PDB file of C-alpha atoms in Angstrom:
ATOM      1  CA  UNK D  18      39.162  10.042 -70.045  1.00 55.00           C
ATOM      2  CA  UNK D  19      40.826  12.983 -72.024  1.00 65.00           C
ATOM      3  CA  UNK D  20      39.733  11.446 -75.513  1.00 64.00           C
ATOM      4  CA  UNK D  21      36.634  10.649 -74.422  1.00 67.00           C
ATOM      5  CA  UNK D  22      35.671  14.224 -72.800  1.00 74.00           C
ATOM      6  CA  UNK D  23      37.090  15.422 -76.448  1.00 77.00           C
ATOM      7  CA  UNK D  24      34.834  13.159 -77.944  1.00 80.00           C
ATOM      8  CA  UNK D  25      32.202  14.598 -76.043  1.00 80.00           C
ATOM      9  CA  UNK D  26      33.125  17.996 -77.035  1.00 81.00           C
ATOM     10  CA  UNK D  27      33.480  17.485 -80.704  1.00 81.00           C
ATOM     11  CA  UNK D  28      29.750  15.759 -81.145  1.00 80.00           C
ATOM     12  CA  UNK D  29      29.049  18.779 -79.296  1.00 83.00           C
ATOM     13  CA  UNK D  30      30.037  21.442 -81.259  1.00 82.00           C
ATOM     14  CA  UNK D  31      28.029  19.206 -84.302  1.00 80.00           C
ATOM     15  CA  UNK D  32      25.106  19.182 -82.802  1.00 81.00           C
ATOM     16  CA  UNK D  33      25.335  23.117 -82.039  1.00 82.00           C
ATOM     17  CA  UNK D  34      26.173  23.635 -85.209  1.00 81.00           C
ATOM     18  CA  UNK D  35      22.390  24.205 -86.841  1.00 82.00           C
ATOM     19  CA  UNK D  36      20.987  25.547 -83.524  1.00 84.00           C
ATOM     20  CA  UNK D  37      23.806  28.119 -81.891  1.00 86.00           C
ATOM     21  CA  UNK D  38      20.965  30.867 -82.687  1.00 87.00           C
ATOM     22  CA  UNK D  39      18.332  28.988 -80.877  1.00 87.00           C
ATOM     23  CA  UNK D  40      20.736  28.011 -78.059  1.00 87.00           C
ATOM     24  CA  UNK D  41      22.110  31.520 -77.830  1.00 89.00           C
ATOM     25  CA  UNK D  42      18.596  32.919 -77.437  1.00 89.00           C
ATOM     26  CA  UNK D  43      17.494  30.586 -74.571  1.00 89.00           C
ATOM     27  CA  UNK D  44      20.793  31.737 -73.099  1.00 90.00           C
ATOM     28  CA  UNK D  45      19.857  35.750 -73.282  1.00 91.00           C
ATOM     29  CA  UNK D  46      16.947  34.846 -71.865  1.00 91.00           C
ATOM     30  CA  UNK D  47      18.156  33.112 -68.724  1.00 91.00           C
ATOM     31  CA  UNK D  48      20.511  35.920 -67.988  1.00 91.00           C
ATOM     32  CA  UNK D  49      17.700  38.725 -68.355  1.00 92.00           C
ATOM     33  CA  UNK D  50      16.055  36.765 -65.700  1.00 91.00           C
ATOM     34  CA  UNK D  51      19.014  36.876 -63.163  1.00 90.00           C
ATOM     35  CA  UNK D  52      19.337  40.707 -64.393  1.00 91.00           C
ATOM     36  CA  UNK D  53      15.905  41.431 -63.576  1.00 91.00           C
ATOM     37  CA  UNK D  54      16.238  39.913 -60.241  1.00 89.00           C
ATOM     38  CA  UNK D  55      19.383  41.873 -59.279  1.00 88.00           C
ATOM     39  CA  UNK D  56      17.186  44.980 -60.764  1.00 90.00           C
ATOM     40  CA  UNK D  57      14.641  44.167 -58.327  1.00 88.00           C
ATOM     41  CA  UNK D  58      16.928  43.714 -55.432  1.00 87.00           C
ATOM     42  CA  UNK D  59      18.780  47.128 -56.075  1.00 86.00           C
ATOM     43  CA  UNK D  60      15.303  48.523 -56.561  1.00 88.00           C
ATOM     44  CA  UNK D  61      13.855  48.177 -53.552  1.00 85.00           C
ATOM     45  CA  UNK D  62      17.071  48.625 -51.697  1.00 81.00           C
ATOM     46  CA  UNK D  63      17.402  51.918 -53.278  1.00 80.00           C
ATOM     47  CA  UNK D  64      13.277  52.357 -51.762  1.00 84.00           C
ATOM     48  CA  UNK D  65      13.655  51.177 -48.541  1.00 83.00           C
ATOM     49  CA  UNK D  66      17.216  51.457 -47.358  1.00 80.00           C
ATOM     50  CA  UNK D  67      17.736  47.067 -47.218  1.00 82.00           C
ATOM     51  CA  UNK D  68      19.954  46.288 -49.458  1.00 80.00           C
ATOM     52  CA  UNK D  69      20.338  42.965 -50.687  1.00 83.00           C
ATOM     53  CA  UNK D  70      23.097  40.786 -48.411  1.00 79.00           C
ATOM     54  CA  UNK D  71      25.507  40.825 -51.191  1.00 79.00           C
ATOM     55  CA  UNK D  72      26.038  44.988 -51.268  1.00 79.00           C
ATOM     56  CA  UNK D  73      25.646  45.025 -47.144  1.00 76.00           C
ATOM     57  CA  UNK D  74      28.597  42.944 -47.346  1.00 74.00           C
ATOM     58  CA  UNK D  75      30.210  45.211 -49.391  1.00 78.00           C
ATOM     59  CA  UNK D  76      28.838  47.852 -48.163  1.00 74.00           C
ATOM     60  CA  UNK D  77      30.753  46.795 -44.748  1.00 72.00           C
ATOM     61  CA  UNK D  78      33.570  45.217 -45.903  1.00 70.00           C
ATOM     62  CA  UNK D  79      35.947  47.378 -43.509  1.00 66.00           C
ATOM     63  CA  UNK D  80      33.859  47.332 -40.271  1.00 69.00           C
ATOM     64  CA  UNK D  81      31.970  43.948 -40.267  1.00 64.00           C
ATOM     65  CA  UNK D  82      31.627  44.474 -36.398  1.00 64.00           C
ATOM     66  CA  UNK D  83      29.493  47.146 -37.168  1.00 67.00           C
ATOM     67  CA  UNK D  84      26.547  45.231 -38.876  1.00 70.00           C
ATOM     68  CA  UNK D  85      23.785  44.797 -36.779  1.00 77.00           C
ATOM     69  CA  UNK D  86      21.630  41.945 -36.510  1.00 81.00           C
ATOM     70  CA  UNK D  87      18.584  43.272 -37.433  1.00 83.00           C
ATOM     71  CA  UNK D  88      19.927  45.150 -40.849  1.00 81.00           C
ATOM     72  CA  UNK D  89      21.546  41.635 -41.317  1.00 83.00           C
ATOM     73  CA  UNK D  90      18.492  39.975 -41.402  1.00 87.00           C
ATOM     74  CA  UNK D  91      16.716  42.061 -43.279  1.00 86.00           C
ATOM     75  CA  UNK D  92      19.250  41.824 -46.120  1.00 87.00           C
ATOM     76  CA  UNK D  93      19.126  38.196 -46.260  1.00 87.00           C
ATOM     77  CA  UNK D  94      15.453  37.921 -45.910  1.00 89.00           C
ATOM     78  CA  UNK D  95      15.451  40.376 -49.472  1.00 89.00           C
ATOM     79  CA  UNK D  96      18.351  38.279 -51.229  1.00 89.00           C
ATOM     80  CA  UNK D  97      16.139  34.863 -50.652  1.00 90.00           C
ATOM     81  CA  UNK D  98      12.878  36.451 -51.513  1.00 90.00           C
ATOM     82  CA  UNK D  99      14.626  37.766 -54.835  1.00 90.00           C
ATOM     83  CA  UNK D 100      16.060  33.957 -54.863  1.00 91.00           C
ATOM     84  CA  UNK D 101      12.606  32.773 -54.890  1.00 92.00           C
ATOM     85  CA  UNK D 102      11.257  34.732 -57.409  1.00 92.00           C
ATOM     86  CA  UNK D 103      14.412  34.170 -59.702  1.00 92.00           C
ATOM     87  CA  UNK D 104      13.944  30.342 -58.615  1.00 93.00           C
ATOM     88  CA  UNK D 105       9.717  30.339 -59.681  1.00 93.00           C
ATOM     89  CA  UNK D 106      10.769  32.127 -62.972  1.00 92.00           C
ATOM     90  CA  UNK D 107      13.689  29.929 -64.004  1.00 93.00           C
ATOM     91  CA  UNK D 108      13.039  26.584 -62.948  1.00 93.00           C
ATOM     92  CA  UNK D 109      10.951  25.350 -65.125  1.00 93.00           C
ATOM     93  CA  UNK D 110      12.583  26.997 -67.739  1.00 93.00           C
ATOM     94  CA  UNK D 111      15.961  25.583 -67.105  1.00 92.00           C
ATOM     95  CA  UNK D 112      14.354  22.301 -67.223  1.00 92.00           C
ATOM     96  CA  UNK D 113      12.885  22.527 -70.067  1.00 90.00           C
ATOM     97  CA  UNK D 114      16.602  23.641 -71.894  1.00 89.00           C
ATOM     98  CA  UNK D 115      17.708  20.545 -70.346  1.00 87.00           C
ATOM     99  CA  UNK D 116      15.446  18.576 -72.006  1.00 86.00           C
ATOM    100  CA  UNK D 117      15.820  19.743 -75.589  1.00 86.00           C
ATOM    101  CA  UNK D 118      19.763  19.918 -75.051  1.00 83.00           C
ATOM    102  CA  UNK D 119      18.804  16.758 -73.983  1.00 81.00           C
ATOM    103  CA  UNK D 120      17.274  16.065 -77.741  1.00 80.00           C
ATOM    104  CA  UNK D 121      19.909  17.378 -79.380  1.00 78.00           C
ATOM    105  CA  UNK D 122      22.132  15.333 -77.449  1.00 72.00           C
ATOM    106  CA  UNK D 123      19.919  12.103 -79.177  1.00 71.00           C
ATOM    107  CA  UNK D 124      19.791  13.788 -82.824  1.00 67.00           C
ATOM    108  CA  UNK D 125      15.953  14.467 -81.798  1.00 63.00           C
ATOM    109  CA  UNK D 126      14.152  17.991 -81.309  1.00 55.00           C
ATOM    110  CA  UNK D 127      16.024  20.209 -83.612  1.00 51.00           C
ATOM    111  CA  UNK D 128      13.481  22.331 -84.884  1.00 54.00           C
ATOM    112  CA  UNK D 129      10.958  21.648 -81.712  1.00 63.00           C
ATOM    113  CA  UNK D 130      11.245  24.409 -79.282  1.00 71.00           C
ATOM    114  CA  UNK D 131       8.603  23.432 -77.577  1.00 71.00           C
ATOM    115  CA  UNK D 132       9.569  21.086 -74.647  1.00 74.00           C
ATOM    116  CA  UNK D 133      11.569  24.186 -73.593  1.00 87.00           C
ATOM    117  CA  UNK D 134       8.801  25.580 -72.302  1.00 89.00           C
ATOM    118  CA  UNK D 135       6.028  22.314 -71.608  1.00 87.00           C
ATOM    119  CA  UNK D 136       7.042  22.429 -67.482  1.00 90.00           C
ATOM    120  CA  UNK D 137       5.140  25.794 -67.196  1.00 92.00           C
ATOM    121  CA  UNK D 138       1.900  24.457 -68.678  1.00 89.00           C
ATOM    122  CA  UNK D 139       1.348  21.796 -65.972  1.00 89.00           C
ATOM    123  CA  UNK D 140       0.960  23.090 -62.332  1.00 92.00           C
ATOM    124  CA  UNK D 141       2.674  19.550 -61.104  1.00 91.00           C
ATOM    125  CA  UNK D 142       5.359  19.771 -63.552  1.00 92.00           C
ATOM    126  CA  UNK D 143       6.078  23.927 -62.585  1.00 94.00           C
ATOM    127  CA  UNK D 144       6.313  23.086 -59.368  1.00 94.00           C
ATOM    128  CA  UNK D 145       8.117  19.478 -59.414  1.00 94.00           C
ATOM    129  CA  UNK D 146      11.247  21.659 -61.231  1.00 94.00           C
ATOM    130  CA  UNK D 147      11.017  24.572 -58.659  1.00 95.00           C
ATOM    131  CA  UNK D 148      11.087  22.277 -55.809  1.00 95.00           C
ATOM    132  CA  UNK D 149      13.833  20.124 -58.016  1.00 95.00           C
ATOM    133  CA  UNK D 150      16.512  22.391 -58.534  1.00 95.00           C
ATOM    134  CA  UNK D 151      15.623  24.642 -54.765  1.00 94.00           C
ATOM    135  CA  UNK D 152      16.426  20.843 -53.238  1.00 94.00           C
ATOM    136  CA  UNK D 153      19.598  21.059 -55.611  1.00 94.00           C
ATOM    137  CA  UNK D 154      20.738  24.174 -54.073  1.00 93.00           C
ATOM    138  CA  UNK D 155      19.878  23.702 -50.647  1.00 93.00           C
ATOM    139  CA  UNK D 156      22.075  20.367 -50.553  1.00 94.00           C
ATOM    140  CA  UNK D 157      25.145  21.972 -52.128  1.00 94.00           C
ATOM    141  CA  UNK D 158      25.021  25.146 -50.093  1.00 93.00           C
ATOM    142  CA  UNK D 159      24.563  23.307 -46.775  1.00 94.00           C
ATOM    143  CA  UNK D 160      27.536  20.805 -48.024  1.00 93.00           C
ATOM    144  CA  UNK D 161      29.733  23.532 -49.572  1.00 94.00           C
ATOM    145  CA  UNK D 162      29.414  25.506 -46.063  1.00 94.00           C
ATOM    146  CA  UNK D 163      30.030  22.646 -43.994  1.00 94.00           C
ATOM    147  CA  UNK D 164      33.243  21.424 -46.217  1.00 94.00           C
ATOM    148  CA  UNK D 165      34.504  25.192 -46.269  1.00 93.00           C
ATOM    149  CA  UNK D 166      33.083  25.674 -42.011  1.00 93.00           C
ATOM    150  CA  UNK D 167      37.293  24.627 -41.125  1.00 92.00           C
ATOM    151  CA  UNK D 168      38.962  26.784 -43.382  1.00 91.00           C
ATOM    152  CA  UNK D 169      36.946  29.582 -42.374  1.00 89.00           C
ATOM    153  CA  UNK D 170      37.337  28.849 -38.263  1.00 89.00           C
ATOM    154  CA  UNK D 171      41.088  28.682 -38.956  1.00 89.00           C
ATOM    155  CA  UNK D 172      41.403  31.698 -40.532  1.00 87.00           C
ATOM    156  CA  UNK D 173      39.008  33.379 -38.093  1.00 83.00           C
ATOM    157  CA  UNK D 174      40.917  31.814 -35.183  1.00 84.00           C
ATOM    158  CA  UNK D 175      44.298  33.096 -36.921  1.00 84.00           C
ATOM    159  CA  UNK D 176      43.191  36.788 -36.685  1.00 78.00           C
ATOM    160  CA  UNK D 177      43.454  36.657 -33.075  1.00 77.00           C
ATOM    161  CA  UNK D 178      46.950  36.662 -32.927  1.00 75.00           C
ATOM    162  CA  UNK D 179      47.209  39.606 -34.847  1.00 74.00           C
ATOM    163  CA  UNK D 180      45.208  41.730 -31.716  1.00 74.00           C
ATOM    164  CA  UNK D 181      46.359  44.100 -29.581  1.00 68.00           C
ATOM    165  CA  UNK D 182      50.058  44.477 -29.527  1.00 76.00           C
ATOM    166  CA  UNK D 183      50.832  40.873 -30.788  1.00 75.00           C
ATOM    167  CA  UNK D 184      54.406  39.118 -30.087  1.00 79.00           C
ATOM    168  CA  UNK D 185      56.991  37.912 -32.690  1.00 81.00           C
ATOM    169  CA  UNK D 186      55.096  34.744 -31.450  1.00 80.00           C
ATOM    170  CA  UNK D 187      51.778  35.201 -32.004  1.00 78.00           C
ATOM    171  CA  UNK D 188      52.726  36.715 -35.847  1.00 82.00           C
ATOM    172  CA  UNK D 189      54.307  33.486 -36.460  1.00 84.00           C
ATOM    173  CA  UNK D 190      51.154  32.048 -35.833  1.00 84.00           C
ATOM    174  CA  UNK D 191      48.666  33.887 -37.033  1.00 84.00           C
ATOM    175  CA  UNK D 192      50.723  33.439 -40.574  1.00 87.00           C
ATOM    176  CA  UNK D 193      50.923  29.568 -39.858  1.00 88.00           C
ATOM    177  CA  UNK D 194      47.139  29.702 -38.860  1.00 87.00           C
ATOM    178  CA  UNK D 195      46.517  31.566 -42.379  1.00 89.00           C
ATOM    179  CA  UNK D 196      48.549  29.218 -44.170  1.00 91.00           C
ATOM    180  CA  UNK D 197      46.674  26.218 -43.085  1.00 92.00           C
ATOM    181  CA  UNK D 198      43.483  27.862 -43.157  1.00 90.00           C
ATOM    182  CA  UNK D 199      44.090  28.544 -46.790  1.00 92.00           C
ATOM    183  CA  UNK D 200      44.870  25.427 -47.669  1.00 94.00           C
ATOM    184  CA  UNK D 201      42.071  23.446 -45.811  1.00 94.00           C
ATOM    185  CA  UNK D 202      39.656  26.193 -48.112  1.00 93.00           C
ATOM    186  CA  UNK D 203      41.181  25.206 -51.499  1.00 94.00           C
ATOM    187  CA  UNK D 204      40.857  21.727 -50.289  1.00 95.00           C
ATOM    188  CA  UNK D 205      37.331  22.195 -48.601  1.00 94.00           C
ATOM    189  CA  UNK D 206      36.353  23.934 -52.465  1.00 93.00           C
ATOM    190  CA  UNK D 207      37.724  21.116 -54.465  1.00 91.00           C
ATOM    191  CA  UNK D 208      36.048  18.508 -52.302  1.00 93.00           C
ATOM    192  CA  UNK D 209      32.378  20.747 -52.463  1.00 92.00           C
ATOM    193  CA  UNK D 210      32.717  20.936 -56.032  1.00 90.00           C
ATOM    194  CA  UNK D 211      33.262  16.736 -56.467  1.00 90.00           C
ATOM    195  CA  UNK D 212      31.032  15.967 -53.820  1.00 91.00           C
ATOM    196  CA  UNK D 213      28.226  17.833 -55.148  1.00 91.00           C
ATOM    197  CA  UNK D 214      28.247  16.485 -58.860  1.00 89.00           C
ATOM    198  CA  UNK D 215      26.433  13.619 -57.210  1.00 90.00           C
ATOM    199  CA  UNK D 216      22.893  16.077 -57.844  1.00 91.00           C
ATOM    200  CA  UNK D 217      24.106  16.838 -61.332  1.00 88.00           C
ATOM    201  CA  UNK D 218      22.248  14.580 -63.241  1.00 87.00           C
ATOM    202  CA  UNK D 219      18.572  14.956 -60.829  1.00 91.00           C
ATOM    203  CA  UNK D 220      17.199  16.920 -63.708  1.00 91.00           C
ATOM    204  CA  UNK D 221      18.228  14.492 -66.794  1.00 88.00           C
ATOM    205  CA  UNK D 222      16.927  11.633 -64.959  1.00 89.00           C
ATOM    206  CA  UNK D 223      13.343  13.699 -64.368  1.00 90.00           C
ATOM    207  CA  UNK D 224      13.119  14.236 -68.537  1.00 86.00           C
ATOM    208  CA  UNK D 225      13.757  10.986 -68.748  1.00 84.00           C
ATOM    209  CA  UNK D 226      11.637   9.361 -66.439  1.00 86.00           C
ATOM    210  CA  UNK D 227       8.556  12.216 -66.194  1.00 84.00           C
ATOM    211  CA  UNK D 228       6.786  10.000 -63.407  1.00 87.00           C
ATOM    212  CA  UNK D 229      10.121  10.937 -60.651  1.00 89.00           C
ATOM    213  CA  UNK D 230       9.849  13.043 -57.839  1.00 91.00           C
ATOM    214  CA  UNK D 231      12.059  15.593 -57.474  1.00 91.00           C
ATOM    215  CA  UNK D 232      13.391  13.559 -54.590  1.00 92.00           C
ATOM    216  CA  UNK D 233      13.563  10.182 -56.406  1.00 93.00           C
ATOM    217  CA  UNK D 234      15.261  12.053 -59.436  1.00 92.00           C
ATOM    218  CA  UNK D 235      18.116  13.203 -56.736  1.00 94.00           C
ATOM    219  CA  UNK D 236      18.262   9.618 -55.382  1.00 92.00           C
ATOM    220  CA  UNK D 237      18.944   8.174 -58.443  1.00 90.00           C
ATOM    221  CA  UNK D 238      21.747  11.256 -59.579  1.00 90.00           C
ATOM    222  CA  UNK D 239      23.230  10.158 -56.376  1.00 90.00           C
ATOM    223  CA  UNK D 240      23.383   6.301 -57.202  1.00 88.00           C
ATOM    224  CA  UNK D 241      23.667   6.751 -60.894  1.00 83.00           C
ATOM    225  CA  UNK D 242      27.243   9.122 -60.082  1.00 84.00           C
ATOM    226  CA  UNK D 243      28.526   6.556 -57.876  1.00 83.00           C
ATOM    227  CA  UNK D 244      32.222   6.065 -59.145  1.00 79.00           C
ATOM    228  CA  UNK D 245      31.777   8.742 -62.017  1.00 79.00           C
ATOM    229  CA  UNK D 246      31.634  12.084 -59.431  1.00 81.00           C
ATOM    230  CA  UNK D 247      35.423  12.686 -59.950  1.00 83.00           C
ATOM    231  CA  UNK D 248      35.144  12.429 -63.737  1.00 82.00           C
ATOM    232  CA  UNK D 249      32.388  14.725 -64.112  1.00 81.00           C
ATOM    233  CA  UNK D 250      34.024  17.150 -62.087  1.00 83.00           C
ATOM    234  CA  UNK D 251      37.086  17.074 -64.086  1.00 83.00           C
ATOM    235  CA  UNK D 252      35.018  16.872 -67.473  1.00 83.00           C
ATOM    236  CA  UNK D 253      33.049  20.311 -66.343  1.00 83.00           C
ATOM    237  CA  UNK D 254      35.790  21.927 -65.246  1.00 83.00           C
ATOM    238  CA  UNK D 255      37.626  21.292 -68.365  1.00 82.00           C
ATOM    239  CA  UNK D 256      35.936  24.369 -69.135  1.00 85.00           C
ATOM    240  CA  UNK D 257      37.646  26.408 -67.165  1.00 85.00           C
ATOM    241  CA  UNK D 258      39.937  27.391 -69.819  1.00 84.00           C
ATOM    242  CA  UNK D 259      36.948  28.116 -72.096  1.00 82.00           C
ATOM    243  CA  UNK D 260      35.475  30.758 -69.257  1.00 86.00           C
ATOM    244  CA  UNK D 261      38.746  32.800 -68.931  1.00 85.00           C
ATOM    245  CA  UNK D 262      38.505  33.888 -72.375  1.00 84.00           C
ATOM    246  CA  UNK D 263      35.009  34.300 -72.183  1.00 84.00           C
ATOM    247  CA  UNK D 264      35.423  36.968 -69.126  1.00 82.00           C
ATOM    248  CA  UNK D 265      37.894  39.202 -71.334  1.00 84.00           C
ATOM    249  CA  UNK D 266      35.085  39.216 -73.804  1.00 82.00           C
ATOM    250  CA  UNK D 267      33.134  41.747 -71.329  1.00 75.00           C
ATOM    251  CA  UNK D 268      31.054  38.377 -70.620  1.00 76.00           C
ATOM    252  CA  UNK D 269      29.838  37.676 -73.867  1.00 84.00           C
ATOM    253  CA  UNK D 270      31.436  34.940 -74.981  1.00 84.00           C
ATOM    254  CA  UNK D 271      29.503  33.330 -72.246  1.00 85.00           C
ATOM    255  CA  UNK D 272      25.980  33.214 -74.488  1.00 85.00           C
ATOM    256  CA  UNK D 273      27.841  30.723 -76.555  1.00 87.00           C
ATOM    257  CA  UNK D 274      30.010  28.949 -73.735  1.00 87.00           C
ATOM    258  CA  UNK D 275      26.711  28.246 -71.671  1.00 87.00           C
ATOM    259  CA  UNK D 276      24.827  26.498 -74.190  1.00 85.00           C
ATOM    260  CA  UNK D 277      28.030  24.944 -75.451  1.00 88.00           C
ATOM    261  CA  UNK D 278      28.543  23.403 -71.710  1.00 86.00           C
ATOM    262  CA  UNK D 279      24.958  22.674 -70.918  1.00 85.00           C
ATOM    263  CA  UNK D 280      24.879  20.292 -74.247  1.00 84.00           C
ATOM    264  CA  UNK D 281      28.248  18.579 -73.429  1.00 85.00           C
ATOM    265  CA  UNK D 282      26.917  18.306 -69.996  1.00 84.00           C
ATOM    266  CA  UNK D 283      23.902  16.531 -71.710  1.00 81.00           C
ATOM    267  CA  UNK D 284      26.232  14.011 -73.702  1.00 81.00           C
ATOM    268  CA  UNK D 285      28.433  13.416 -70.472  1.00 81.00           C
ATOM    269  CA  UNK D 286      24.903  12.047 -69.264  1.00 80.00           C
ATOM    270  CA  UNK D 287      24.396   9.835 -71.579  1.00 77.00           C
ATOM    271  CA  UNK D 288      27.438   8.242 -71.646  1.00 76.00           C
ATOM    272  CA  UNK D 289      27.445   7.807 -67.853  1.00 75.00           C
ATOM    273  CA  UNK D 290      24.334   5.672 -68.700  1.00 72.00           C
ATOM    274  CA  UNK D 291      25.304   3.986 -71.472  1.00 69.00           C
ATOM    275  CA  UNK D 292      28.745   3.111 -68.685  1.00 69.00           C
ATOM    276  CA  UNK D 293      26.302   1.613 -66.123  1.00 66.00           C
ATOM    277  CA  UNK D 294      23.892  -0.220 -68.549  1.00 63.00           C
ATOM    278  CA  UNK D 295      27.296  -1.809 -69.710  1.00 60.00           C
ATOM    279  CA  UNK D 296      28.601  -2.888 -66.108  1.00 58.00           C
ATOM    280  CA  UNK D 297      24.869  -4.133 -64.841  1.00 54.00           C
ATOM    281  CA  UNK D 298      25.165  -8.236 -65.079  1.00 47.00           C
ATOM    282  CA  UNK D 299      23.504  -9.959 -67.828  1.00 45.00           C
ATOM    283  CA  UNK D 300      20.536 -12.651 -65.919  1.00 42.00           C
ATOM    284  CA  UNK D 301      20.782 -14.893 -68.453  1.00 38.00           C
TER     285      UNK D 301
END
């Protein structure tokens, strides 16, 4: 698996090699929509007094008790609506850089920049990669919470101990309840991360297949990952390395990293699919 992920990353870096401007571009591009969104949500926070749930959090950090219900949701109701716009603006988009990574990936669409941009010039197609990749997000955030939902109770259930004038007793465990709350997070993370992989390859299958649903595309990631989740999560977080050095570049080393990623990502693809046309039976 190690040779092959460096496989993967070598063809990469050739196929990058003639297009890192193009690549980085579509990459400054992407972020300047997630800026403008945060602009927007500070924006009108700074207008009306909601802030987006992010700084309320922050905001309240020390006094969480002191949040009330109604400011609450009001700040979550301005973090999804800035989510939605950020989510109309860049789904199509990021669809579209899948598709000619995608190209790249098959030594196709080097000098053709424009399937980046094809999924906004169909209303079925604009909406079939909003709806894809807000189905995407709503699956991993509702199995991310529920994988991470014991960690979180046992650490909340820990800090009980801790109130009022607690005992030798009830120190002993609220550090044990800590402990184990910790550790059923890390685990909780790690098993979010794998599980979720299974969606990973929903918008690969739709630019290959342009008739798919957004909800057939995520059937087939789902079957298609079968037996390969763990390796793609170990092949993307291979990365990891990569991303530390990017963050004591102020961030910038990420326009090159992104692309970099996304195309490997690409090639990981179609190797999965090259691995399953392999094990499918032969009729004759």
């Amino acid at each position: 698996m190690n040779y092959l992920n460096e496989m993967i990353r070598r063809n990469t870096r050739d196929m990058l090699r003639h297009n890192w401007g193009k690549a980085v571009a579509l990459t400054v591009t992407v972020m300047a929509v997630l800026l403008l969104g945060s602009m927007l949500e500070s924006a009108i926070g700074g207008l009306t007094g909601t802030y987006g749930l992010g700084t309320l959090l922050t905001i309240y950090r020390s006094s969480l008790s002191a949040l009330t219900p109604a400011r609450l949701a009001a700040s979550t109701a301005l973090t999804l609506s800035v989510g939605l716009v950020e989510l109309l603006l860049l789904g199509p988009l990021l669809l579209g850089i899948s598709e000619w990574l995608t190209g790249l990936s098959y030594g196709i669409c080097e000098n053709d920049m424009g399937s980046v941009f094809r999924h906004y010039r169909s209303p079925s197609r604009f909406f079939r990669a909003v709806w894809l990749y807000l189905n995407i997000a709503v699956r991993s955030w509702l199995y991310t919470t529920l994988l991470l939902l014991p960690g979180s109770l046992m650490i909340g259930a820990s800090e009980l101990f801790n109130r009022g004038n607690p005992s030798s007793l009830d120190r002993i465990m609220a550090v044990m309840g800590m402990a184990m709350g910790v550790c059923l997070l890390i685990l909780g993370g790690i098993t979010a991360w794998i599980f979720t992989r299974r969606y990973s390859l929903a918008p690969y299958l739709v630019i290959r297949q342009d008739s798919l649903t957004a909800r057939q595309a995520i059937r087939e990631s789902i079957q298609a990952t079968r037996g390969f989740k763990t390796g793609y999560a170990w092949f993307q977080f291979s990365f990891i390395g990569w991303a530390l050095l990017c963050a004591l570049t102020a961030g910038i080393g990420y326009l090159w990293l992104c692309p970099y990623q996304e195309t490997a990502q690409a090639s990981f693809y179609r190797q999965i699919c090259w691995e399953r046309s392999n094990r499918q039976p032969n009729p004759g």
